Amino acid sequence: MKELLSRWRYRYVPDHVVGEILSKSWIDNTVPVGGLVLAIAIFGSLIPNFYSTSNLLDTLRQLGEFSFVAFAMVLVMIAGGIDLSVGSNFALGNLLALLFLNVAGLPVGVAIALAILACSLVGLCNGLLIGYLRLRAFLTTLVMLIVVRSIVDMLLLKYAVQISASTLESPTWDYVGTASVGGLPFSFLLALLFGISAHVFLSRTRPGWHIMAIGGSRKSAYNVGISVRRTICLTYVGSGALCGVAGALYAARLNGAGADTGIGLEVVALTAAVLGGNSLRGGRGSVMKAIVGSIIVLLVTNGLVRLGLPTGASSLALGLILLAAVGIDVRWLKNKHKLLAKVYTSPAYLALPPSPSMDRGSGSPYAVNDKLRDVSLIGLGQIEGPEDVIFDREGHLYTVTRQGDIVRFRAPDHQEPELFAHIGGLPLGMAFDREDNLVVCVGGMGLYMVRPDASVVKLTDETNRSPFSVIDDSRLSLADDCDIAPDGRIFFSEATLRYSIHNWHYDALESRGNGRIICFDPATGRTRSVLRNLVFPNGICMARDGDSFFFAETWACRISRYWFAGTKAGTVEPVIEDLPGYPDNINRASDGNYWLALVGVRSPAFDLAQRMPAFRKRMARRISPHELIFPNINTGCVVKFDAEGRILDALWDIGGANHPMITSMREDRGYLYLGGISNNRIGKYRLEGADPTWTGPASYWGEGK
């Protein structure tokens, strides 16, 4: 597979697209669909009238019954288990439905309900033994298969004659077994509606997420407070109930029971589940995949029967298919990350302009100095990772921490930190709106808002999908910095779509346009991307004209300006194209200019490497992540520039005594406050000649609300 993908990607598709396909599990989804198309094509061409109306209706009725058994198997598989008793439980449901209806004379609804209840009790026994007593699922359900099959055989010996001799006539019973709605069998429509509901349950509800989490890692699920034992037990109860539904539908269609009913059905259901793309290791799968797998299995079994192959050919074919599906599932999961490591990282060519001089005495506006060496410190050792800092109208200082907290230092001395709110994730850039709500970009989560009463509200975690994109890029990955337009719209950067907050530095190795700038409109609740293909877009700052904003592209070492309103709406203009370092946050200054943080300085080695994508590709494949070449983000500075891009001042702590890494700065009342994502303090630097009454919120929104 690796060689095939390698040849395919070099001839037809860029590396980063192949990486996205693999990372988004396209193989997991397209292989089952490909198998379905192949089965349809093969049997349709070999067997005359294989897809006739009568044959299709009969297949759909079988599919309706069998899908419920496949759903039962998938439910426990997603939770990390397996249920080999589904075949025997199906036979029990079939027999009890007929027994309660034909022998006990109970109404149809009551008979079906009791049959489902009995099968649920079998599932409860499995759940108690596996969930609470922690017995092995394989052995436990194998024993239950034998026990339930014995019960079915004993009941058949006693009641088979009475069931077959019954002359019961019930329109309701006949409707369940043979009726059609809109030309489709009732059992198929019931399975389809349940499948849609179950898909929503597993993918959009908290109990469904709990099942997925347990299948992924029981220990982690337990550590976060999920009731693992109860949830596992309930999945087996649900499996039993679904087998009961399938058995009742089967009984209504055939109105008979035999000693061979349900024998081998557990293998067929397991084949359908795995063939549809559900993982044997748990934590990954869906009922919709089970439907696809069920269709393939039924097409294969019915097709082999129609071809007139010898007895046992269908079982042999299903066994071989199951063996192949399990082998692919296990090998793919085991080697997926190795394959991704080789094809996912896809460096691009990026030639930067020559770096301006930073030498002392060179006359360069970037010349290094020690102006920040003696800054005073706030919260030393009390906070971790204050990536951004900001002030409210009362002068309280707010910052973020890597623990997902918003910490506040009360005015006027800003000495004692207090927990203002907990968001989670990794909070990064912040901005206050007109109503004093704190808007926060949270890496890995999206855009959030903290109200003055410290309540947390999610604003958005997705945007519109890119046109013609082969992958769904609507979900936000790394929301970075934000600012708010005068009309209330929030513009924020998403630094990279391809990497998370834990491995964002790989985006520097790519130096590709993986980022975008997004607009969220609180008035309409709509989120849309306004700029795409940016090279790690980072800081955003509204210009004073109210119609545009400045934004930084970190790995491209440039500042640009985007007009979202006015006569230039939709245009981007370069402001600074040859920065000597990697730009981060941008904020307004009291004198009408702008502050910019350089998170690190450029190095000749990495500048050269950015012009050698093949070299960086080989590094990503062959060298340990700890030894890869990355940008220098240890020593930075603060730069002041005007709207035309002229550099007015530069503030350095070249020795790294107080602030070896600077990601943000905020001017307030004559001081410049410094933040750094790798620091454990906030710096406070006195600005000579600055307006001691100037504050960010008041200067932007005005004194009143």
XYZ file of C-alpha atoms in Angstrom:
705
model
C 0.000 0.000 0.000
C 2.816 2.391 0.903
C 4.547 2.001 -2.491
C 1.269 2.422 -4.345
C 0.393 5.599 -2.466
C 3.895 6.919 -2.969
C 3.783 6.479 -6.769
C 0.240 7.853 -6.942
C 0.950 10.991 -4.961
C 4.114 11.924 -6.861
C 2.340 11.632 -10.202
C -1.056 13.087 -9.500
C -1.607 14.636 -6.084
C 0.470 16.994 -3.883
C 1.910 15.498 -0.698
C -0.092 17.698 1.658
C -3.349 16.578 0.018
C -2.429 12.905 0.432
C -1.553 13.591 4.054
C -4.922 15.218 4.645
C -6.685 12.270 3.024
C -4.889 9.804 5.276
C -5.288 11.880 8.430
C -9.017 12.422 7.879
C -9.561 8.644 7.545
C -10.614 8.744 3.928
C -9.246 5.232 3.495
C -11.463 4.050 6.360
C -14.513 5.472 4.590
C -13.787 4.876 0.915
C -12.670 1.229 1.109
C -16.115 -0.024 2.315
C -17.876 2.058 -0.320
C -15.475 0.717 -2.944
C -16.256 -2.822 -1.809
C -19.976 -2.132 -2.120
C -19.591 -0.778 -5.657
C -17.447 -3.781 -6.591
C -20.001 -6.266 -5.232
C -22.823 -4.522 -7.081
C -20.881 -4.557 -10.342
C -19.708 -8.190 -10.117
C -22.991 -9.849 -9.214
C -25.019 -7.556 -11.451
C -22.956 -8.646 -14.443
C -22.811 -12.373 -13.567
C -26.420 -13.020 -12.540
C -29.373 -12.167 -14.819
C -32.146 -10.206 -13.095
C -30.097 -10.014 -9.896
C -31.394 -6.499 -9.379
C -34.969 -7.133 -10.405
C -37.686 -5.476 -8.348
C -38.777 -8.676 -6.613
C -35.223 -9.672 -5.772
C -34.397 -6.220 -4.459
C -37.483 -6.148 -2.224
C -36.612 -9.555 -0.785
C -33.018 -8.416 -0.184
C -34.204 -5.238 1.542
C -36.432 -7.275 3.881
C -33.465 -9.433 4.827
C -31.362 -6.289 5.190
C -33.860 -4.772 7.605
C -33.620 -7.776 9.904
C -29.906 -8.362 9.552
C -29.019 -4.671 10.049
C -30.301 -4.782 13.615
C -27.946 -7.673 14.384
C -25.084 -5.745 12.775
C -26.054 -2.683 14.849
C -25.880 -4.851 17.970
C -22.373 -6.010 17.085
C -21.169 -2.498 16.212
C -22.492 -1.003 19.449
C -20.330 -3.238 21.638
C -17.378 -2.990 19.231
C -17.315 0.796 19.466
C -17.117 0.429 23.246
C -14.137 -1.878 22.809
C -15.938 -5.216 23.206
C -17.396 -8.014 21.115
C -20.630 -10.009 21.343
C -20.507 -13.539 19.960
C -23.930 -14.356 21.389
C -25.862 -12.233 18.857
C -26.746 -15.273 16.720
C -28.162 -17.265 19.625
C -29.900 -14.207 21.024
C -31.442 -13.570 17.612
C -32.761 -17.141 17.581
C -34.138 -16.659 21.105
C -35.966 -13.486 20.087
C -37.424 -15.212 17.050
C -38.616 -18.217 19.062
C -40.043 -16.241 21.982
C -41.978 -13.901 19.698
C -43.655 -16.901 18.074
C -44.139 -18.603 21.431
C -45.796 -15.618 23.097
C -47.972 -14.992 20.053
C -49.017 -18.495 18.930
C -48.898 -20.467 22.179
C -49.570 -17.897 24.909
C -52.019 -15.977 22.722
C -50.670 -12.561 23.692
C -51.278 -9.450 21.560
C -48.676 -8.720 18.897
C -47.259 -5.664 20.665
C -46.958 -7.456 23.987
C -45.375 -10.538 22.410
C -42.742 -8.487 20.610
C -42.014 -6.401 23.707
C -41.546 -9.487 25.881
C -39.255 -11.081 23.308
C -37.119 -7.940 23.212
C -37.104 -7.815 27.010
C -35.901 -11.418 27.242
C -33.071 -10.743 24.797
C -32.197 -7.605 26.768
C -31.854 -9.752 29.895
C -29.345 -11.934 28.035
C -27.446 -8.756 27.181
C -27.680 -7.691 30.813
C -26.017 -10.934 31.889
C -23.214 -10.257 29.430
C -22.946 -6.667 30.631
C -22.748 -7.573 34.293
C -20.090 -10.194 33.699
C -18.001 -8.061 31.330
C -18.656 -4.557 32.646
C -18.743 -5.078 36.386
C -16.877 -8.366 36.922
C -14.377 -7.515 34.137
C -14.472 -10.919 32.455
C -13.132 -11.298 28.930
C -15.747 -10.291 26.367
C -14.732 -12.967 23.867
C -14.962 -15.889 26.282
C -17.998 -14.569 28.145
C -20.128 -14.053 25.044
C -18.899 -17.370 23.610
C -20.190 -19.151 26.707
C -23.432 -17.156 26.521
C -23.786 -18.257 22.884
C -23.701 -21.885 24.023
C -26.058 -21.310 26.962
C -28.681 -19.417 24.962
C -28.478 -21.899 22.077
C -29.165 -24.708 24.551
C -32.213 -22.850 25.872
C -33.492 -22.334 22.324
C -33.057 -26.029 21.520
C -34.946 -27.103 24.669
C -37.810 -24.708 23.977
C -37.999 -25.892 20.383
C -38.289 -29.521 21.474
C -41.198 -28.640 23.720
C -43.139 -26.083 21.656
C -42.157 -26.575 18.012
C -45.303 -28.562 17.186
C -47.638 -26.066 18.862
C -46.006 -23.154 17.059
C -46.219 -24.809 13.633
C -49.803 -25.951 14.228
C -51.052 -22.493 15.110
C -53.581 -20.912 12.761
C -53.257 -17.402 14.144
C -54.334 -14.646 11.788
C -53.249 -11.134 12.693
C -53.168 -8.206 10.242
C -50.707 -6.417 12.500
C -48.333 -9.378 12.534
C -48.590 -9.716 8.763
C -47.943 -5.994 8.340
C -44.734 -6.187 10.376
C -43.463 -9.092 8.329
C -44.561 -8.395 4.763
C -45.944 -4.854 4.410
C -44.321 -2.103 2.389
C -44.417 1.644 2.917
C -43.899 3.741 -0.163
C -42.680 0.651 -2.028
C -40.057 -0.172 0.613
C -40.320 -3.031 3.140
C -41.407 -2.018 6.628
C -38.433 -3.759 8.279
C -35.960 -1.907 6.027
C -37.512 1.487 6.783
C -37.454 0.676 10.492
C -33.755 -0.234 10.303
C -32.989 2.893 8.278
C -34.751 5.201 10.741
C -33.059 3.509 13.670
C -29.684 3.729 11.945
C -30.052 7.490 11.458
C -31.146 7.960 15.063
C -28.303 5.787 16.356
C -25.800 7.729 14.252
C -26.987 10.994 15.796
C -26.890 9.402 19.244
C -23.289 8.209 18.898
C -21.912 11.309 17.198
C -23.933 14.159 18.732
C -24.874 13.197 22.295
C -22.914 12.919 25.516
C -23.736 9.204 26.144
C -22.590 8.428 22.598
C -19.337 10.287 23.177
C -18.874 8.328 26.382
C -19.150 5.055 24.445
C -16.599 6.283 21.901
C -14.261 7.455 24.661
C -14.432 4.124 26.466
C -13.641 2.275 23.263
C -10.652 4.534 22.665
C -9.197 4.201 26.158
C -11.040 2.833 29.170
C -8.434 4.137 31.577
C -8.611 7.674 30.203
C -12.400 7.568 30.171
C -12.397 6.494 33.818
C -9.937 9.244 34.745
C -12.211 11.952 33.308
C -15.177 10.725 35.314
C -17.076 8.515 32.856
C -18.882 5.572 34.429
C -17.048 2.909 32.452
C -18.590 -0.198 34.000
C -22.169 1.026 33.707
C -21.704 2.210 30.130
C -20.167 -1.094 29.029
C -22.991 -2.981 30.700
C -25.588 -0.847 28.926
C -23.998 -1.444 25.531
C -24.515 -5.176 25.964
C -28.096 -4.588 27.098
C -28.619 -2.537 23.945
C -27.035 -5.279 21.874
C -29.448 -7.807 23.322
C -32.451 -5.572 22.676
C -31.447 -5.065 19.045
C -31.114 -8.821 18.588
C -34.620 -9.145 19.973
C -35.946 -6.639 17.423
C -34.221 -8.523 14.604
C -35.604 -11.847 15.831
C -39.159 -10.502 16.015
C -38.944 -9.100 12.473
C -37.590 -12.426 11.238
C -40.413 -14.290 12.982
C -43.025 -11.997 11.423
C -41.642 -12.587 7.921
C -41.251 -16.391 8.054
C -43.611 -17.255 10.936
C -41.504 -20.230 11.859
C -38.510 -21.335 13.944
C -35.903 -24.001 13.334
C -32.895 -25.513 15.056
C -30.552 -23.798 12.594
C -31.966 -20.287 13.055
C -29.187 -17.826 13.828
C -26.367 -20.365 13.603
C -23.238 -18.618 12.351
C -24.971 -15.256 12.408
C -22.358 -13.849 14.798
C -19.669 -14.407 12.164
C -21.784 -12.794 9.462
C -22.555 -9.788 11.699
C -18.900 -9.421 12.655
C -17.942 -9.547 8.971
C -20.477 -6.827 8.143
C -19.259 -4.631 10.996
C -15.558 -4.910 10.138
C -16.100 -4.793 6.389
C -18.033 -1.561 6.840
C -14.999 0.074 8.437
C -15.651 -0.352 12.159
C -12.517 -1.048 14.154
C -12.047 -4.174 16.231
C -10.017 -2.098 18.680
C -12.950 0.114 19.604
C -13.406 3.852 19.732
C -13.997 4.167 15.998
C -17.048 3.278 13.947
C -20.644 4.114 13.162
C -23.937 2.397 12.460
C -23.991 3.848 8.948
C -20.824 1.873 8.232
C -22.603 -1.184 9.582
C -25.363 -0.668 7.007
C -22.797 -0.530 4.209
C -21.140 -3.696 5.498
C -24.508 -5.429 5.827
C -25.382 -4.651 2.206
C -22.060 -6.069 1.010
C -22.487 -9.253 3.043
C -26.041 -9.838 1.811
C -25.044 -9.217 -1.798
C -22.207 -11.711 -1.488
C -24.235 -14.441 0.232
C -27.296 -14.070 -2.013
C -25.124 -13.798 -5.098
C -23.200 -16.969 -4.309
C -26.456 -18.823 -3.712
C -27.856 -17.592 -7.044
C -24.665 -18.733 -8.796
C -25.386 -22.281 -7.594
C -22.107 -22.843 -5.781
C -21.779 -25.880 -3.498
C -23.000 -25.820 0.096
C -20.548 -24.038 2.332
C -19.243 -21.723 -0.375
C -20.978 -18.728 1.194
C -19.501 -19.471 4.609
C -16.068 -19.953 3.080
C -16.315 -16.657 1.207
C -17.457 -14.771 4.293
C -14.668 -16.329 6.345
C -12.060 -15.239 3.836
C -13.580 -11.761 3.622
C -13.575 -11.470 7.419
C -9.962 -12.628 7.597
C -8.916 -10.059 4.992
C -10.930 -7.274 6.644
C -9.464 -8.013 10.074
C -5.950 -8.151 8.630
C -6.353 -4.802 6.905
C -7.924 -3.249 10.001
C -5.158 -4.407 12.326
C -2.273 -3.667 9.967
C -3.643 -0.268 8.957
C -4.096 0.851 12.540
C -0.651 -0.405 13.462
C 1.157 1.317 10.579
C -1.050 4.349 10.009
C 1.119 6.724 12.014
C 4.294 5.487 10.297
C 2.740 6.148 6.921
C 1.476 9.543 8.019
C 4.928 10.480 9.276
C 6.308 9.851 5.814
C 3.666 11.581 3.690
C 1.884 14.106 5.897
C 4.590 16.739 6.375
C 4.836 18.483 3.014
C 7.316 21.398 2.950
C 6.880 24.169 0.397
C 9.365 26.541 -1.214
C 9.527 29.873 0.610
C 12.172 32.449 -0.262
C 12.349 35.290 2.260
C 13.856 38.701 1.501
C 17.284 39.324 3.036
C 17.090 39.941 6.764
C 17.764 43.538 7.857
C 20.795 44.151 10.013
C 20.365 44.009 13.780
C 23.944 44.821 14.735
C 24.650 47.419 17.387
C 25.753 50.729 15.936
C 24.618 49.771 12.439
C 22.008 52.510 12.329
C 19.334 49.905 11.625
C 15.968 50.529 13.287
C 16.168 46.892 14.455
C 19.556 47.305 16.165
C 19.731 45.215 19.329
C 19.749 46.860 22.743
C 19.009 46.091 26.369
C 15.997 48.349 26.905
C 13.943 45.478 28.313
C 16.663 44.165 30.594
C 15.403 45.883 33.728
C 11.637 45.587 33.276
C 9.659 44.900 36.433
C 7.943 41.560 36.735
C 4.335 40.645 37.521
C 3.253 37.213 38.725
C 6.710 35.657 38.598
C 6.333 31.904 39.121
C 2.558 32.225 39.635
C 1.450 31.845 36.018
C 2.541 29.595 33.163
C 2.418 30.572 29.519
C 0.891 34.096 29.522
C 0.675 34.246 25.722
C -1.392 37.454 25.694
C -2.200 40.271 28.123
C -5.065 42.770 28.094
C -6.745 45.401 30.311
C -10.393 46.148 31.008
C -11.893 49.602 31.598
C -11.136 49.474 35.325
C -7.455 48.784 34.676
C -7.467 45.124 35.757
C -4.861 43.033 33.943
C -5.916 39.744 32.342
C -3.767 36.971 30.948
C -4.078 33.349 29.866
C -2.324 30.215 31.076
C -1.499 26.876 29.544
C -3.875 25.222 32.035
C -6.815 26.782 30.187
C -7.420 29.579 32.719
C -8.050 33.293 32.444
C -6.162 34.925 35.306
C -6.841 38.470 36.532
C -4.496 40.819 38.383
C -6.528 43.553 40.057
C -5.662 47.215 39.665
C -3.846 49.295 40.633
C -0.770 47.296 41.676
C -1.417 44.036 39.720
C 0.297 41.931 42.353
C -2.068 39.135 43.359
C -3.418 36.785 40.663
C -6.941 35.402 40.890
C -8.747 32.873 38.729
C -11.261 34.769 36.639
C -12.562 31.918 34.462
C -11.617 28.461 33.260
C -12.131 27.717 29.579
C -9.919 24.706 28.894
C -7.766 24.079 25.863
C -4.971 26.596 25.344
C -6.277 30.189 25.457
C -4.261 32.535 23.246
C -5.251 35.952 21.853
C -7.848 38.118 23.628
C -9.958 41.225 22.927
C -12.673 43.108 24.829
C -15.872 44.011 22.997
C -18.067 47.060 23.540
C -20.050 45.322 26.311
C -16.901 44.348 28.245
C -17.116 40.709 27.179
C -13.710 39.103 26.813
C -13.344 37.320 23.467
C -10.698 34.582 23.549
C -9.132 32.412 20.865
C -8.670 28.921 22.305
C -6.272 26.577 20.536
C -7.960 23.265 19.774
C -11.434 24.560 20.687
C -12.355 27.683 18.714
C -13.564 31.180 19.581
C -15.033 31.738 23.058
C -16.408 34.612 25.098
C -16.133 35.241 28.836
C -18.828 37.553 30.179
C -18.181 40.026 33.016
C -19.766 37.536 35.430
C -17.092 34.980 34.363
C -19.549 32.725 32.521
C -18.058 31.102 29.412
C -19.874 30.943 26.062
C -18.733 29.267 22.859
C -19.041 31.623 19.903
C -17.921 29.317 17.097
C -15.772 26.285 16.431
C -16.221 25.981 12.676
C -16.374 28.027 9.495
C -17.480 27.516 5.920
C -15.741 24.733 4.056
C -13.185 25.707 1.420
C -14.534 25.404 -2.140
C -13.263 22.343 -4.033
C -11.488 21.023 -0.921
C -10.952 17.252 -0.850
C -11.211 17.264 2.932
C -13.636 18.927 5.307
C -11.698 21.889 6.704
C -14.654 23.557 8.377
C -13.594 22.678 11.931
C -11.246 25.093 13.660
C -7.878 23.662 14.636
C -5.684 26.449 16.043
C -7.527 29.735 16.642
C -4.725 32.162 17.488
C -5.422 35.910 17.822
C -8.423 38.173 17.383
C -9.613 41.755 17.258
C -13.032 43.344 16.978
C -14.195 45.724 14.253
C -16.161 48.872 15.164
C -19.371 47.207 13.939
C -18.833 44.291 16.370
C -17.597 41.679 13.916
C -14.765 39.534 15.269
C -11.834 38.782 12.988
C -9.503 36.047 14.159
C -6.652 34.006 12.765
C -6.411 30.261 12.510
C -2.678 29.700 12.323
C -2.799 26.266 10.710
C -5.464 23.830 9.561
C -3.110 20.875 9.334
C -1.598 20.790 12.804
C -2.861 20.994 16.359
C -1.727 23.015 19.345
C 0.584 20.146 20.330
C 2.568 19.946 17.072
C 2.114 23.403 15.555
C 5.883 23.752 15.066
C 5.680 21.249 12.204
C 3.866 23.967 10.307
C 7.142 25.909 10.338
C 8.830 22.914 8.742
C 6.243 23.073 5.962
C 6.148 26.905 5.631
C 3.053 26.415 3.497
C -0.102 28.493 3.286
C -2.034 26.376 5.779
C -3.671 29.216 7.706
C -6.629 31.529 7.275
C -8.378 34.531 8.768
C -12.002 34.112 9.762
C -14.827 36.505 10.562
C -17.511 35.795 13.142
C -20.530 38.100 13.205
C -22.272 38.035 16.615
C -25.330 39.738 15.111
C -26.053 36.833 12.761
C -24.039 34.028 14.347
C -22.422 33.401 10.959
C -18.787 32.393 10.573
C -16.906 32.630 7.288
C -13.319 32.607 6.076
C -12.166 35.895 4.564
C -8.520 35.084 3.747
C -6.997 31.697 2.968
C -3.587 30.210 2.151
C -1.710 32.332 4.677
C 1.629 31.242 6.132
C 0.844 30.798 9.834
C -1.315 33.925 10.302
C -0.893 35.117 13.852
C -1.478 38.582 15.304
C -4.446 40.702 14.203
C -4.979 44.389 15.015
C -7.657 46.755 13.794
C -6.296 49.822 12.003
C -7.462 53.215 13.152
C -9.498 53.815 10.001
C -12.033 51.187 11.150
C -12.104 49.635 7.660
C -9.007 47.422 7.762
C -6.737 45.425 10.010
C -3.083 44.440 10.127
C -2.141 40.789 10.328
C 1.134 38.917 10.763
C 2.315 35.819 8.916
C 4.852 34.296 11.238
C 6.940 31.984 9.044
C 6.789 34.436 6.111
C 8.182 37.229 8.367
C 5.797 39.854 7.044
C 2.964 42.181 8.037
C 0.057 42.851 5.670
C -3.099 44.927 5.744
C -6.565 43.707 4.757
C -9.511 45.987 3.985
C -12.861 44.482 4.917
C -14.854 47.679 4.258
C -14.581 50.912 2.306
C -13.425 51.467 -1.251
C -10.599 48.926 -0.944
C -12.759 46.183 0.532
C -11.363 42.714 -0.176
C -7.814 43.829 -0.978
C -4.550 42.942 0.781
C -1.523 45.211 0.765
C 1.984 44.499 2.110
C 3.142 46.668 5.010
C 6.456 45.119 6.134
C 7.915 42.318 4.014
C 11.419 41.894 5.422
C 11.181 41.493 9.172
C 14.322 40.145 10.875
C 12.248 37.816 13.011
C 8.979 35.942 13.292
C 6.013 38.262 14.029
C 3.380 37.404 16.580
C 0.767 39.707 18.145
C 0.069 43.279 17.007
C -1.551 45.969 19.167
C -2.250 49.701 19.078
C 0.069 52.310 20.619
C -1.001 55.552 22.300
C 0.723 57.758 19.718
C -1.268 56.406 16.762
C 1.243 53.743 15.781
C 1.379 50.000 16.406
C 3.337 47.561 18.543
C 4.549 44.234 17.141
C 6.081 41.276 18.995
C 8.822 39.275 17.292
C 8.745 35.843 18.860
C 12.237 35.004 17.604
C 14.905 36.101 15.147
C 15.673 34.553 11.793
C 18.713 32.361 11.307
C 20.646 31.870 8.048
C 20.337 28.094 8.385
C 16.557 28.065 8.524
C 16.238 30.775 5.861
C 18.277 28.520 3.579
C 16.233 25.463 4.543
C 13.012 27.272 3.613
C 14.302 27.430 0.048
C 14.981 23.673 0.082
C 11.662 21.805 0.519
C 13.153 18.458 -0.502
C 15.775 18.795 2.223
C 13.113 19.494 4.854
C 11.062 16.573 3.549
C 13.979 14.202 4.031
C 14.502 15.557 7.539
C 10.886 14.911 8.445
C 11.193 11.318 7.241
C 14.582 10.326 8.591
C 15.370 12.405 11.668
C 13.928 12.310 15.154
C 11.455 15.162 15.838
C 13.789 16.381 18.592
C 16.571 16.949 16.072
C 14.632 18.701 13.295
C 15.522 22.234 12.280
C 12.935 24.765 13.461
C 12.806 28.574 13.707
C 14.529 30.228 16.635
C 11.833 31.230 19.111
C 14.030 31.861 22.121
C 15.011 35.514 21.745
C 12.679 38.193 20.479
C 11.847 41.845 20.753
C 9.080 44.444 20.509
C 8.942 46.700 17.459
C 6.933 49.874 16.908
C 5.827 50.665 13.349
C 3.495 53.131 11.666
C 0.681 52.493 9.181
C 3.114 52.787 6.262
C 5.431 50.121 7.678
C 8.244 52.378 8.886
C 10.059 51.031 11.945
C 10.087 53.620 14.719
C 11.616 51.761 17.668
C 12.848 48.367 18.816
C 12.970 47.040 22.379
C 15.248 44.070 23.154
C 16.239 41.926 26.083
C 19.157 40.460 24.200
C 20.540 38.666 27.227
C 17.223 36.949 27.900
C 17.326 37.804 31.608
C 13.641 38.731 31.890
C 11.885 37.956 28.607
C 13.675 35.516 26.344
C 10.482 35.007 24.327
C 7.862 37.692 23.637
C 4.552 36.822 21.990
C 2.465 39.864 22.934
C 2.520 43.324 24.386
C -0.179 45.777 25.458
C 0.217 49.486 26.202
C -1.743 50.912 29.120
C -1.339 54.156 31.115
C 2.251 54.832 30.098
C 3.539 51.264 30.451
C 4.062 48.398 28.046
C 3.072 44.991 29.403
C 4.777 41.942 27.899
C 3.563 38.368 27.580
C 5.283 35.200 26.384
C 3.882 31.729 25.851
C 7.055 30.136 27.241
C 7.431 32.520 30.183
C 6.213 32.325 33.759
C 5.815 36.094 34.263
C 4.486 39.293 32.753
C 6.864 42.170 32.076
C 6.122 45.837 32.803
C 8.185 48.411 30.911
C 7.866 52.179 31.395
C 7.464 54.066 28.113
C 9.139 57.452 28.180
C 6.893 60.184 26.871
C 3.807 57.980 26.535
C 0.354 59.262 27.475
C -0.236 58.175 31.118
C -4.018 58.397 30.660
C -4.269 56.274 27.523
C -5.962 52.873 27.868
C -6.704 50.367 25.167
C -10.442 49.731 25.740
C -11.324 53.374 26.333
C -9.346 54.612 23.332
C -11.026 52.083 21.054
C -14.582 51.803 22.333
C -14.819 55.116 24.193
C -15.364 55.748 27.880
C -19.002 54.729 27.782
C -20.508 51.434 26.685
